[in-house]
């Protein structure tokens, strides 16, 4: 499954542009609309999809993603439901990489071996589990790699050169660079610092470096795309989704359309950086 991620980044690189990586929460605002959103993202220009696994205590997430997780949980989304969403998506799309993102507790409760087997069977390509440091690789990272799933690690502005080798040791697929300290959706990145950080990380690894946190619109996506292999957007898409919900928190065709429209704008922003990219 790792091959799907590698192929997509290689494809984008061959086209002279960064990849657009979009995050949405599985089951937000309900399982049916969520599936339609996920199906719409590649058509709008998303190259890679991160699917949030809703959890009741999402410590790294800002208000938008926390609210999305709560909506999904209230709508009955479970980890089984997340994997069903991936499997349903795969019935129509065999090319777009799908990465499961969340926290370890639901996976632990599910059972690591069973979860990995079911994730592979559903058609997932990788995992981002934000609360497992490299020191805990035997818990999930190494079993995931053995099962055939990429394990994508986060690097941050506080990940110095002494720490970076440990972060990168068992990372595969790509490196996710968090451009700002703190929770998702907070502030805007300093683009010059992002460029320096990406260059530093690429001095330690041949993996693509995708940059996220704080990318809210096409202009920001373009700035990040000048110096990164991928641009990750989550909170902005979830904000667009939330604005379409009715008083009862229900979505519909307008919800899918709003998320797809913003994804298309972000994709255009990423594409517009192609001729000026610092990365060949």
PDB file of C-alpha atoms in Angstrom:
ATOM      1  CA  UNK A   1       0.000   0.000   0.000  1.00  0.00           C
ATOM      2  CA  UNK A   2       2.979   2.275   0.578  1.00  0.00           C
ATOM      3  CA  UNK A   3       3.521   2.144  -3.192  1.00  0.00           C
ATOM      4  CA  UNK A   4       0.366   4.185  -3.769  1.00  0.00           C
ATOM      5  CA  UNK A   5       1.793   7.059  -1.684  1.00  0.00           C
ATOM      6  CA  UNK A   6       5.217   6.849  -3.329  1.00  0.00           C
ATOM      7  CA  UNK A   7       3.641   6.766  -6.784  1.00  0.00           C
ATOM      8  CA  UNK A   8       1.460   9.797  -6.129  1.00  0.00           C
ATOM      9  CA  UNK A   9       4.309  11.978  -4.841  1.00  0.00           C
ATOM     10  CA  UNK A  10       6.500  10.840  -7.741  1.00  0.00           C
ATOM     11  CA  UNK A  11       3.682  11.696 -10.147  1.00  0.00           C
ATOM     12  CA  UNK A  12       3.331  15.190  -8.697  1.00  0.00           C
ATOM     13  CA  UNK A  13       7.109  15.698  -8.761  1.00  0.00           C
ATOM     14  CA  UNK A  14       7.200  14.634 -12.421  1.00  0.00           C
ATOM     15  CA  UNK A  15       4.539  17.267 -13.095  1.00  0.00           C
ATOM     16  CA  UNK A  16       6.678  19.900 -11.363  1.00  0.00           C
ATOM     17  CA  UNK A  17       4.299  20.588  -8.515  1.00  0.00           C
ATOM     18  CA  UNK A  18       3.606  19.812  -4.890  1.00  0.00           C
ATOM     19  CA  UNK A  19       0.898  17.367  -3.836  1.00  0.00           C
ATOM     20  CA  UNK A  20      -2.310  18.606  -2.233  1.00  0.00           C
ATOM     21  CA  UNK A  21      -3.041  16.565   0.887  1.00  0.00           C
ATOM     22  CA  UNK A  22      -6.564  17.097   2.254  1.00  0.00           C
ATOM     23  CA  UNK A  23      -7.828  16.140   5.703  1.00  0.00           C
ATOM     24  CA  UNK A  24     -11.466  15.513   6.583  1.00  0.00           C
ATOM     25  CA  UNK A  25     -13.026  13.754   9.557  1.00  0.00           C
ATOM     26  CA  UNK A  26     -14.653  10.396   8.860  1.00  0.00           C
ATOM     27  CA  UNK A  27     -18.372  10.586   9.646  1.00  0.00           C
ATOM     28  CA  UNK A  28     -18.621  14.391   9.673  1.00  0.00           C
ATOM     29  CA  UNK A  29     -21.392  15.515   9.573  1.00  0.00           C
ATOM     30  CA  UNK A  30     -22.765  11.974   9.099  1.00  0.00           C
ATOM     31  CA  UNK A  31     -21.447   8.797   7.445  1.00  0.00           C
ATOM     32  CA  UNK A  32     -23.349   9.219   4.157  1.00  0.00           C
ATOM     33  CA  UNK A  33     -22.371  12.853   3.513  1.00  0.00           C
ATOM     34  CA  UNK A  34     -18.836  12.125   4.697  1.00  0.00           C
ATOM     35  CA  UNK A  35     -18.426   9.437   2.044  1.00  0.00           C
ATOM     36  CA  UNK A  36     -19.671  11.816  -0.663  1.00  0.00           C
ATOM     37  CA  UNK A  37     -17.141  14.438   0.501  1.00  0.00           C
ATOM     38  CA  UNK A  38     -14.289  11.943   0.330  1.00  0.00           C
ATOM     39  CA  UNK A  39     -15.353  10.870  -3.158  1.00  0.00           C
ATOM     40  CA  UNK A  40     -15.461  14.525  -4.263  1.00  0.00           C
ATOM     41  CA  UNK A  41     -11.962  15.446  -3.057  1.00  0.00           C
ATOM     42  CA  UNK A  42      -9.905  13.738  -5.800  1.00  0.00           C
ATOM     43  CA  UNK A  43     -12.244  15.140  -8.445  1.00  0.00           C
ATOM     44  CA  UNK A  44     -11.553  18.611  -7.035  1.00  0.00           C
ATOM     45  CA  UNK A  45      -7.787  18.124  -7.208  1.00  0.00           C
ATOM     46  CA  UNK A  46      -6.755  16.428  -3.954  1.00  0.00           C
ATOM     47  CA  UNK A  47      -3.775  14.123  -4.466  1.00  0.00           C
ATOM     48  CA  UNK A  48      -3.761  12.420  -1.060  1.00  0.00           C
ATOM     49  CA  UNK A  49      -6.572  12.101   1.489  1.00  0.00           C
ATOM     50  CA  UNK A  50      -6.103  11.975   5.233  1.00  0.00           C
ATOM     51  CA  UNK A  51      -9.128  10.553   7.032  1.00  0.00           C
ATOM     52  CA  UNK A  52      -9.590  11.517  10.658  1.00  0.00           C
ATOM     53  CA  UNK A  53     -10.515   8.751  13.077  1.00  0.00           C
ATOM     54  CA  UNK A  54     -12.808  10.544  15.558  1.00  0.00           C
ATOM     55  CA  UNK A  55     -11.742  10.384  19.192  1.00  0.00           C
ATOM     56  CA  UNK A  56     -13.268  11.932  22.308  1.00  0.00           C
ATOM     57  CA  UNK A  57     -10.003  13.477  23.560  1.00  0.00           C
ATOM     58  CA  UNK A  58      -8.164  14.914  20.529  1.00  0.00           C
ATOM     59  CA  UNK A  59      -5.381  16.784  22.325  1.00  0.00           C
ATOM     60  CA  UNK A  60      -3.504  18.016  19.218  1.00  0.00           C
ATOM     61  CA  UNK A  61      -6.574  19.316  17.398  1.00  0.00           C
ATOM     62  CA  UNK A  62      -7.943  22.828  17.327  1.00  0.00           C
ATOM     63  CA  UNK A  63     -11.612  23.803  17.746  1.00  0.00           C
ATOM     64  CA  UNK A  64     -12.649  23.062  14.145  1.00  0.00           C
ATOM     65  CA  UNK A  65     -11.337  19.498  14.082  1.00  0.00           C
ATOM     66  CA  UNK A  66     -12.483  18.836  17.648  1.00  0.00           C
ATOM     67  CA  UNK A  67     -16.001  19.887  16.642  1.00  0.00           C
ATOM     68  CA  UNK A  68     -15.815  17.699  13.539  1.00  0.00           C
ATOM     69  CA  UNK A  69     -14.845  14.701  15.664  1.00  0.00           C
ATOM     70  CA  UNK A  70     -17.714  15.301  18.055  1.00  0.00           C
ATOM     71  CA  UNK A  71     -20.192  15.606  15.180  1.00  0.00           C
ATOM     72  CA  UNK A  72     -18.910  12.327  13.774  1.00  0.00           C
ATOM     73  CA  UNK A  73     -19.129  10.545  17.124  1.00  0.00           C
ATOM     74  CA  UNK A  74     -22.659  11.878  17.695  1.00  0.00           C
ATOM     75  CA  UNK A  75     -23.582  10.590  14.232  1.00  0.00           C
ATOM     76  CA  UNK A  76     -22.467   7.114  15.286  1.00  0.00           C
ATOM     77  CA  UNK A  77     -19.073   6.922  13.608  1.00  0.00           C
ATOM     78  CA  UNK A  78     -16.786   4.209  14.985  1.00  0.00           C
ATOM     79  CA  UNK A  79     -13.402   2.874  13.956  1.00  0.00           C
ATOM     80  CA  UNK A  80     -15.219   0.072  12.142  1.00  0.00           C
ATOM     81  CA  UNK A  81     -17.185   2.790  10.355  1.00  0.00           C
ATOM     82  CA  UNK A  82     -14.004   4.607   9.376  1.00  0.00           C
ATOM     83  CA  UNK A  83     -12.646   1.466   7.731  1.00  0.00           C
ATOM     84  CA  UNK A  84     -15.974   0.891   5.970  1.00  0.00           C
ATOM     85  CA  UNK A  85     -15.759   4.433   4.575  1.00  0.00           C
ATOM     86  CA  UNK A  86     -12.293   3.665   3.185  1.00  0.00           C
ATOM     87  CA  UNK A  87     -13.542   0.389   1.686  1.00  0.00           C
ATOM     88  CA  UNK A  88     -16.560   2.126   0.120  1.00  0.00           C
ATOM     89  CA  UNK A  89     -14.300   4.819  -1.346  1.00  0.00           C
ATOM     90  CA  UNK A  90     -12.032   2.136  -2.805  1.00  0.00           C
ATOM     91  CA  UNK A  91     -14.956   0.698  -4.787  1.00  0.00           C
ATOM     92  CA  UNK A  92     -14.696   3.780  -7.030  1.00  0.00           C
ATOM     93  CA  UNK A  93     -11.113   4.957  -6.580  1.00  0.00           C
ATOM     94  CA  UNK A  94      -8.109   2.648  -6.558  1.00  0.00           C
ATOM     95  CA  UNK A  95      -5.438   5.322  -7.079  1.00  0.00           C
ATOM     96  CA  UNK A  96      -5.752   8.037  -4.420  1.00  0.00           C
ATOM     97  CA  UNK A  97      -3.688   7.322  -1.292  1.00  0.00           C
ATOM     98  CA  UNK A  98      -5.764   7.139   1.892  1.00  0.00           C
ATOM     99  CA  UNK A  99      -4.115   7.801   5.239  1.00  0.00           C
ATOM    100  CA  UNK A 100      -5.810   7.196   8.581  1.00  0.00           C
ATOM    101  CA  UNK A 101      -5.028   9.931  11.105  1.00  0.00           C
ATOM    102  CA  UNK A 102      -5.821  10.023  14.789  1.00  0.00           C
ATOM    103  CA  UNK A 103      -4.885   8.742  18.223  1.00  0.00           C
ATOM    104  CA  UNK A 104      -3.717   5.422  19.587  1.00  0.00           C
ATOM    105  CA  UNK A 105      -6.457   4.721  22.143  1.00  0.00           C
ATOM    106  CA  UNK A 106      -9.196   3.635  19.673  1.00  0.00           C
ATOM    107  CA  UNK A 107      -6.680   1.437  17.828  1.00  0.00           C
ATOM    108  CA  UNK A 108      -5.534  -0.154  21.091  1.00  0.00           C
ATOM    109  CA  UNK A 109      -9.133  -0.882  22.068  1.00  0.00           C
ATOM    110  CA  UNK A 110      -9.849  -2.312  18.611  1.00  0.00           C
ATOM    111  CA  UNK A 111      -6.749  -4.519  18.831  1.00  0.00           C
ATOM    112  CA  UNK A 112      -3.581  -3.591  16.954  1.00  0.00           C
ATOM    113  CA  UNK A 113      -3.220  -6.729  14.843  1.00  0.00           C
ATOM    114  CA  UNK A 114      -6.888  -6.817  13.903  1.00  0.00           C
ATOM    115  CA  UNK A 115      -6.917  -3.104  13.121  1.00  0.00           C
ATOM    116  CA  UNK A 116      -3.892  -3.372  10.840  1.00  0.00           C
ATOM    117  CA  UNK A 117      -5.359  -6.364   9.027  1.00  0.00           C
ATOM    118  CA  UNK A 118      -8.715  -4.618   8.591  1.00  0.00           C
ATOM    119  CA  UNK A 119      -7.089  -1.343   7.501  1.00  0.00           C
ATOM    120  CA  UNK A 120      -5.116  -3.162   4.819  1.00  0.00           C
ATOM    121  CA  UNK A 121      -8.206  -5.060   3.684  1.00  0.00           C
ATOM    122  CA  UNK A 122     -10.170  -1.801   3.450  1.00  0.00           C
ATOM    123  CA  UNK A 123      -7.534  -0.217   1.219  1.00  0.00           C
ATOM    124  CA  UNK A 124      -5.753   2.179   3.584  1.00  0.00           C
ATOM    125  CA  UNK A 125      -2.188   3.159   2.726  1.00  0.00           C
ATOM    126  CA  UNK A 126      -0.762   4.638   5.901  1.00  0.00           C
ATOM    127  CA  UNK A 127      -1.201   5.866   9.439  1.00  0.00           C
ATOM    128  CA  UNK A 128      -0.555   9.115  11.262  1.00  0.00           C
ATOM    129  CA  UNK A 129      -0.913   8.549  15.003  1.00  0.00           C
ATOM    130  CA  UNK A 130      -0.010  11.771  16.740  1.00  0.00           C
ATOM    131  CA  UNK A 131       0.390  10.552  20.317  1.00  0.00           C
ATOM    132  CA  UNK A 132       2.925   7.744  19.764  1.00  0.00           C
ATOM    133  CA  UNK A 133       6.547   8.991  19.905  1.00  0.00           C
ATOM    134  CA  UNK A 134       9.421   7.044  18.305  1.00  0.00           C
ATOM    135  CA  UNK A 135      10.197   5.473  21.675  1.00  0.00           C
ATOM    136  CA  UNK A 136       6.899   3.584  21.367  1.00  0.00           C
ATOM    137  CA  UNK A 137       7.496   2.235  17.845  1.00  0.00           C
ATOM    138  CA  UNK A 138       6.995  -1.365  18.921  1.00  0.00           C
ATOM    139  CA  UNK A 139       3.391  -0.559  19.905  1.00  0.00           C
ATOM    140  CA  UNK A 140       2.128   0.273  16.425  1.00  0.00           C
ATOM    141  CA  UNK A 141       4.724   1.689  14.042  1.00  0.00           C
ATOM    142  CA  UNK A 142       6.772  -1.476  13.500  1.00  0.00           C
ATOM    143  CA  UNK A 143       3.707  -3.764  13.260  1.00  0.00           C
ATOM    144  CA  UNK A 144       2.166  -1.309  10.762  1.00  0.00           C
ATOM    145  CA  UNK A 145       5.271  -1.333   8.590  1.00  0.00           C
ATOM    146  CA  UNK A 146       5.362  -5.135   8.718  1.00  0.00           C
ATOM    147  CA  UNK A 147       1.704  -5.247   7.658  1.00  0.00           C
ATOM    148  CA  UNK A 148       2.431  -3.013   4.657  1.00  0.00           C
ATOM    149  CA  UNK A 149       1.142   0.336   5.911  1.00  0.00           C
ATOM    150  CA  UNK A 150       3.252   3.485   5.873  1.00  0.00           C
ATOM    151  CA  UNK A 151       3.792   5.123   9.236  1.00  0.00           C
ATOM    152  CA  UNK A 152       3.994   8.867   8.728  1.00  0.00           C
ATOM    153  CA  UNK A 153       5.666  10.867  11.467  1.00  0.00           C
ATOM    154  CA  UNK A 154       5.279  14.518  12.376  1.00  0.00           C
ATOM    155  CA  UNK A 155       8.225  16.895  12.701  1.00  0.00           C
ATOM    156  CA  UNK A 156       7.725  20.315  14.282  1.00  0.00           C
ATOM    157  CA  UNK A 157       9.627  23.597  14.647  1.00  0.00           C
ATOM    158  CA  UNK A 158      10.986  22.223  17.938  1.00  0.00           C
ATOM    159  CA  UNK A 159      12.344  19.011  16.343  1.00  0.00           C
ATOM    160  CA  UNK A 160      16.066  19.825  16.294  1.00  0.00           C
ATOM    161  CA  UNK A 161      18.857  18.024  14.466  1.00  0.00           C
ATOM    162  CA  UNK A 162      19.553  15.852  17.502  1.00  0.00           C
ATOM    163  CA  UNK A 163      15.950  14.622  17.631  1.00  0.00           C
ATOM    164  CA  UNK A 164      15.274  14.386  13.897  1.00  0.00           C
ATOM    165  CA  UNK A 165      17.039  11.036  13.263  1.00  0.00           C
ATOM    166  CA  UNK A 166      14.832   9.335  15.868  1.00  0.00           C
ATOM    167  CA  UNK A 167      11.707  10.863  14.310  1.00  0.00           C
ATOM    168  CA  UNK A 168      12.745   9.733  10.827  1.00  0.00           C
ATOM    169  CA  UNK A 169      14.067   6.272  11.740  1.00  0.00           C
ATOM    170  CA  UNK A 170      10.916   4.280  10.921  1.00  0.00           C
ATOM    171  CA  UNK A 171       8.985   6.929   9.008  1.00  0.00           C
ATOM    172  CA  UNK A 172       7.743   5.998   5.536  1.00  0.00           C
ATOM    173  CA  UNK A 173       5.498   7.489   2.874  1.00  0.00           C
ATOM    174  CA  UNK A 174       6.314  11.106   3.650  1.00  0.00           C
ATOM    175  CA  UNK A 175       7.270  13.379   6.532  1.00  0.00           C
ATOM    176  CA  UNK A 176       4.550  15.688   7.829  1.00  0.00           C
ATOM    177  CA  UNK A 177       6.102  18.979   8.922  1.00  0.00           C
ATOM    178  CA  UNK A 178       3.919  20.946  11.333  1.00  0.00           C
ATOM    179  CA  UNK A 179       4.648  24.529  10.367  1.00  0.00           C
ATOM    180  CA  UNK A 180       3.563  26.161  13.626  1.00  0.00           C
ATOM    181  CA  UNK A 181       3.690  25.127  17.252  1.00  0.00           C
ATOM    182  CA  UNK A 182       0.378  24.430  18.967  1.00  0.00           C
ATOM    183  CA  UNK A 183      -2.935  22.997  17.805  1.00  0.00           C
ATOM    184  CA  UNK A 184      -4.356  22.594  14.309  1.00  0.00           C
ATOM    185  CA  UNK A 185      -5.930  25.597  12.634  1.00  0.00           C
ATOM    186  CA  UNK A 186      -4.057  28.145  14.754  1.00  0.00           C
ATOM    187  CA  UNK A 187      -2.320  31.104  13.118  1.00  0.00           C
ATOM    188  CA  UNK A 188      -0.436  31.287   9.845  1.00  0.00           C
ATOM    189  CA  UNK A 189       3.005  29.851   9.132  1.00  0.00           C
ATOM    190  CA  UNK A 190       6.124  31.954   8.600  1.00  0.00           C
ATOM    191  CA  UNK A 191       6.878  30.952   5.021  1.00  0.00           C
ATOM    192  CA  UNK A 192      10.603  31.753   5.160  1.00  0.00           C
ATOM    193  CA  UNK A 193      11.011  29.566   8.229  1.00  0.00           C
ATOM    194  CA  UNK A 194       9.017  26.796   6.559  1.00  0.00           C
ATOM    195  CA  UNK A 195      11.398  26.849   3.579  1.00  0.00           C
ATOM    196  CA  UNK A 196      14.410  26.608   5.888  1.00  0.00           C
ATOM    197  CA  UNK A 197      12.844  23.791   7.896  1.00  0.00           C
ATOM    198  CA  UNK A 198      11.927  21.761   4.798  1.00  0.00           C
ATOM    199  CA  UNK A 199      15.476  22.107   3.477  1.00  0.00           C
ATOM    200  CA  UNK A 200      16.877  20.979   6.838  1.00  0.00           C
ATOM    201  CA  UNK A 201      14.598  17.923   7.017  1.00  0.00           C
ATOM    202  CA  UNK A 202      15.401  16.960   3.430  1.00  0.00           C
ATOM    203  CA  UNK A 203      19.063  16.955   4.426  1.00  0.00           C
ATOM    204  CA  UNK A 204      18.223  13.957   6.648  1.00  0.00           C
ATOM    205  CA  UNK A 205      15.842  11.973   4.421  1.00  0.00           C
ATOM    206  CA  UNK A 206      14.883  11.232   0.834  1.00  0.00           C
ATOM    207  CA  UNK A 207      11.201  11.108   1.768  1.00  0.00           C
ATOM    208  CA  UNK A 208       8.854  13.847   0.529  1.00  0.00           C
ATOM    209  CA  UNK A 209       8.122  16.578   3.068  1.00  0.00           C
ATOM    210  CA  UNK A 210       4.516  17.781   3.288  1.00  0.00           C
ATOM    211  CA  UNK A 211       3.705  20.902   5.297  1.00  0.00           C
ATOM    212  CA  UNK A 212       0.505  21.563   7.201  1.00  0.00           C
ATOM    213  CA  UNK A 213      -1.141  23.547  10.019  1.00  0.00           C
ATOM    214  CA  UNK A 214      -2.312  27.072   9.271  1.00  0.00           C
ATOM    215  CA  UNK A 215      -2.945  26.680   5.517  1.00  0.00           C
ATOM    216  CA  UNK A 216      -6.311  28.359   5.080  1.00  0.00           C
ATOM    217  CA  UNK A 217      -6.627  29.410   1.437  1.00  0.00           C
ATOM    218  CA  UNK A 218      -5.183  29.188  -2.060  1.00  0.00           C
ATOM    219  CA  UNK A 219      -2.636  31.945  -1.425  1.00  0.00           C
ATOM    220  CA  UNK A 220      -1.220  30.142   1.603  1.00  0.00           C
ATOM    221  CA  UNK A 221      -1.233  26.836  -0.264  1.00  0.00           C
ATOM    222  CA  UNK A 222       0.753  28.452  -3.052  1.00  0.00           C
ATOM    223  CA  UNK A 223       3.372  29.825  -0.653  1.00  0.00           C
ATOM    224  CA  UNK A 224       3.883  26.437   0.976  1.00  0.00           C
ATOM    225  CA  UNK A 225       3.956  24.679  -2.405  1.00  0.00           C
ATOM    226  CA  UNK A 226       6.950  26.778  -3.460  1.00  0.00           C
ATOM    227  CA  UNK A 227       9.197  24.938  -1.013  1.00  0.00           C
ATOM    228  CA  UNK A 228       7.490  21.688   0.018  1.00  0.00           C
ATOM    229  CA  UNK A 229       6.671  18.379  -1.639  1.00  0.00           C
ATOM    230  CA  UNK A 230       3.125  18.529  -0.288  1.00  0.00           C
ATOM    231  CA  UNK A 231       0.638  20.969   1.207  1.00  0.00           C
ATOM    232  CA  UNK A 232      -1.684  19.665   3.929  1.00  0.00           C
ATOM    233  CA  UNK A 233      -5.034  21.373   4.563  1.00  0.00           C
ATOM    234  CA  UNK A 234      -7.593  20.293   7.152  1.00  0.00           C
ATOM    235  CA  UNK A 235      -9.181  22.936   9.376  1.00  0.00           C
ATOM    236  CA  UNK A 236     -10.077  25.212   6.447  1.00  0.00           C
ATOM    237  CA  UNK A 237     -11.980  22.390   4.730  1.00  0.00           C
ATOM    238  CA  UNK A 238     -13.786  21.533   7.945  1.00  0.00           C
ATOM    239  CA  UNK A 239     -14.672  25.207   8.474  1.00  0.00           C
ATOM    240  CA  UNK A 240     -16.168  25.263   4.960  1.00  0.00           C
ATOM    241  CA  UNK A 241     -18.161  22.142   5.807  1.00  0.00           C
ATOM    242  CA  UNK A 242     -19.407  23.530   9.124  1.00  0.00           C
ATOM    243  CA  UNK A 243     -20.738  26.717   7.524  1.00  0.00           C
ATOM    244  CA  UNK A 244     -23.200  24.678   5.440  1.00  0.00           C
ATOM    245  CA  UNK A 245     -24.796  22.763   8.321  1.00  0.00           C
ATOM    246  CA  UNK A 246     -28.345  23.512   9.417  1.00  0.00           C
ATOM    247  CA  UNK A 247     -29.463  24.260  12.974  1.00  0.00           C
ATOM    248  CA  UNK A 248     -29.524  20.536  13.729  1.00  0.00           C
ATOM    249  CA  UNK A 249     -25.990  20.048  12.426  1.00  0.00           C
ATOM    250  CA  UNK A 250     -27.135  18.275   9.267  1.00  0.00           C
ATOM    251  CA  UNK A 251     -25.377  18.556   5.924  1.00  0.00           C
ATOM    252  CA  UNK A 252     -26.323  17.774   2.358  1.00  0.00           C
ATOM    253  CA  UNK A 253     -25.332  18.412  -1.258  1.00  0.00           C
ATOM    254  CA  UNK A 254     -24.310  21.998  -0.410  1.00  0.00           C
ATOM    255  CA  UNK A 255     -21.870  20.600   2.141  1.00  0.00           C
ATOM    256  CA  UNK A 256     -20.174  18.375  -0.407  1.00  0.00           C
ATOM    257  CA  UNK A 257     -20.125  21.243  -2.901  1.00  0.00           C
ATOM    258  CA  UNK A 258     -18.559  23.700  -0.429  1.00  0.00           C
ATOM    259  CA  UNK A 259     -15.738  21.338   0.530  1.00  0.00           C
ATOM    260  CA  UNK A 260     -15.102  20.418  -3.097  1.00  0.00           C
ATOM    261  CA  UNK A 261     -15.060  24.074  -4.145  1.00  0.00           C
ATOM    262  CA  UNK A 262     -12.429  24.995  -1.550  1.00  0.00           C
ATOM    263  CA  UNK A 263     -10.368  21.914  -2.413  1.00  0.00           C
ATOM    264  CA  UNK A 264     -10.422  23.040  -6.031  1.00  0.00           C
ATOM    265  CA  UNK A 265      -9.227  26.520  -5.061  1.00  0.00           C
ATOM    266  CA  UNK A 266      -6.435  25.033  -2.954  1.00  0.00           C
ATOM    267  CA  UNK A 267      -5.410  22.737  -5.811  1.00  0.00           C
ATOM    268  CA  UNK A 268      -5.246  25.746  -8.127  1.00  0.00           C
ATOM    269  CA  UNK A 269      -3.088  27.573  -5.576  1.00  0.00           C
ATOM    270  CA  UNK A 270      -0.703  24.631  -5.379  1.00  0.00           C
ATOM    271  CA  UNK A 271      -0.547  24.335  -9.171  1.00  0.00           C
ATOM    272  CA  UNK A 272       0.166  28.044  -9.576  1.00  0.00           C
ATOM    273  CA  UNK A 273       3.464  27.619  -7.714  1.00  0.00           C
ATOM    274  CA  UNK A 274       4.813  25.056 -10.175  1.00  0.00           C
ATOM    275  CA  UNK A 275       6.958  27.385 -12.294  1.00  0.00           C
ATOM    276  CA  UNK A 276       8.616  29.041  -9.287  1.00  0.00           C
ATOM    277  CA  UNK A 277       9.254  26.046  -7.054  1.00  0.00           C
ATOM    278  CA  UNK A 278      12.525  25.839  -5.157  1.00  0.00           C
ATOM    279  CA  UNK A 279      12.277  22.016  -5.216  1.00  0.00           C
ATOM    280  CA  UNK A 280      13.030  20.447  -8.616  1.00  0.00           C
TER     281      UNK A 280
END
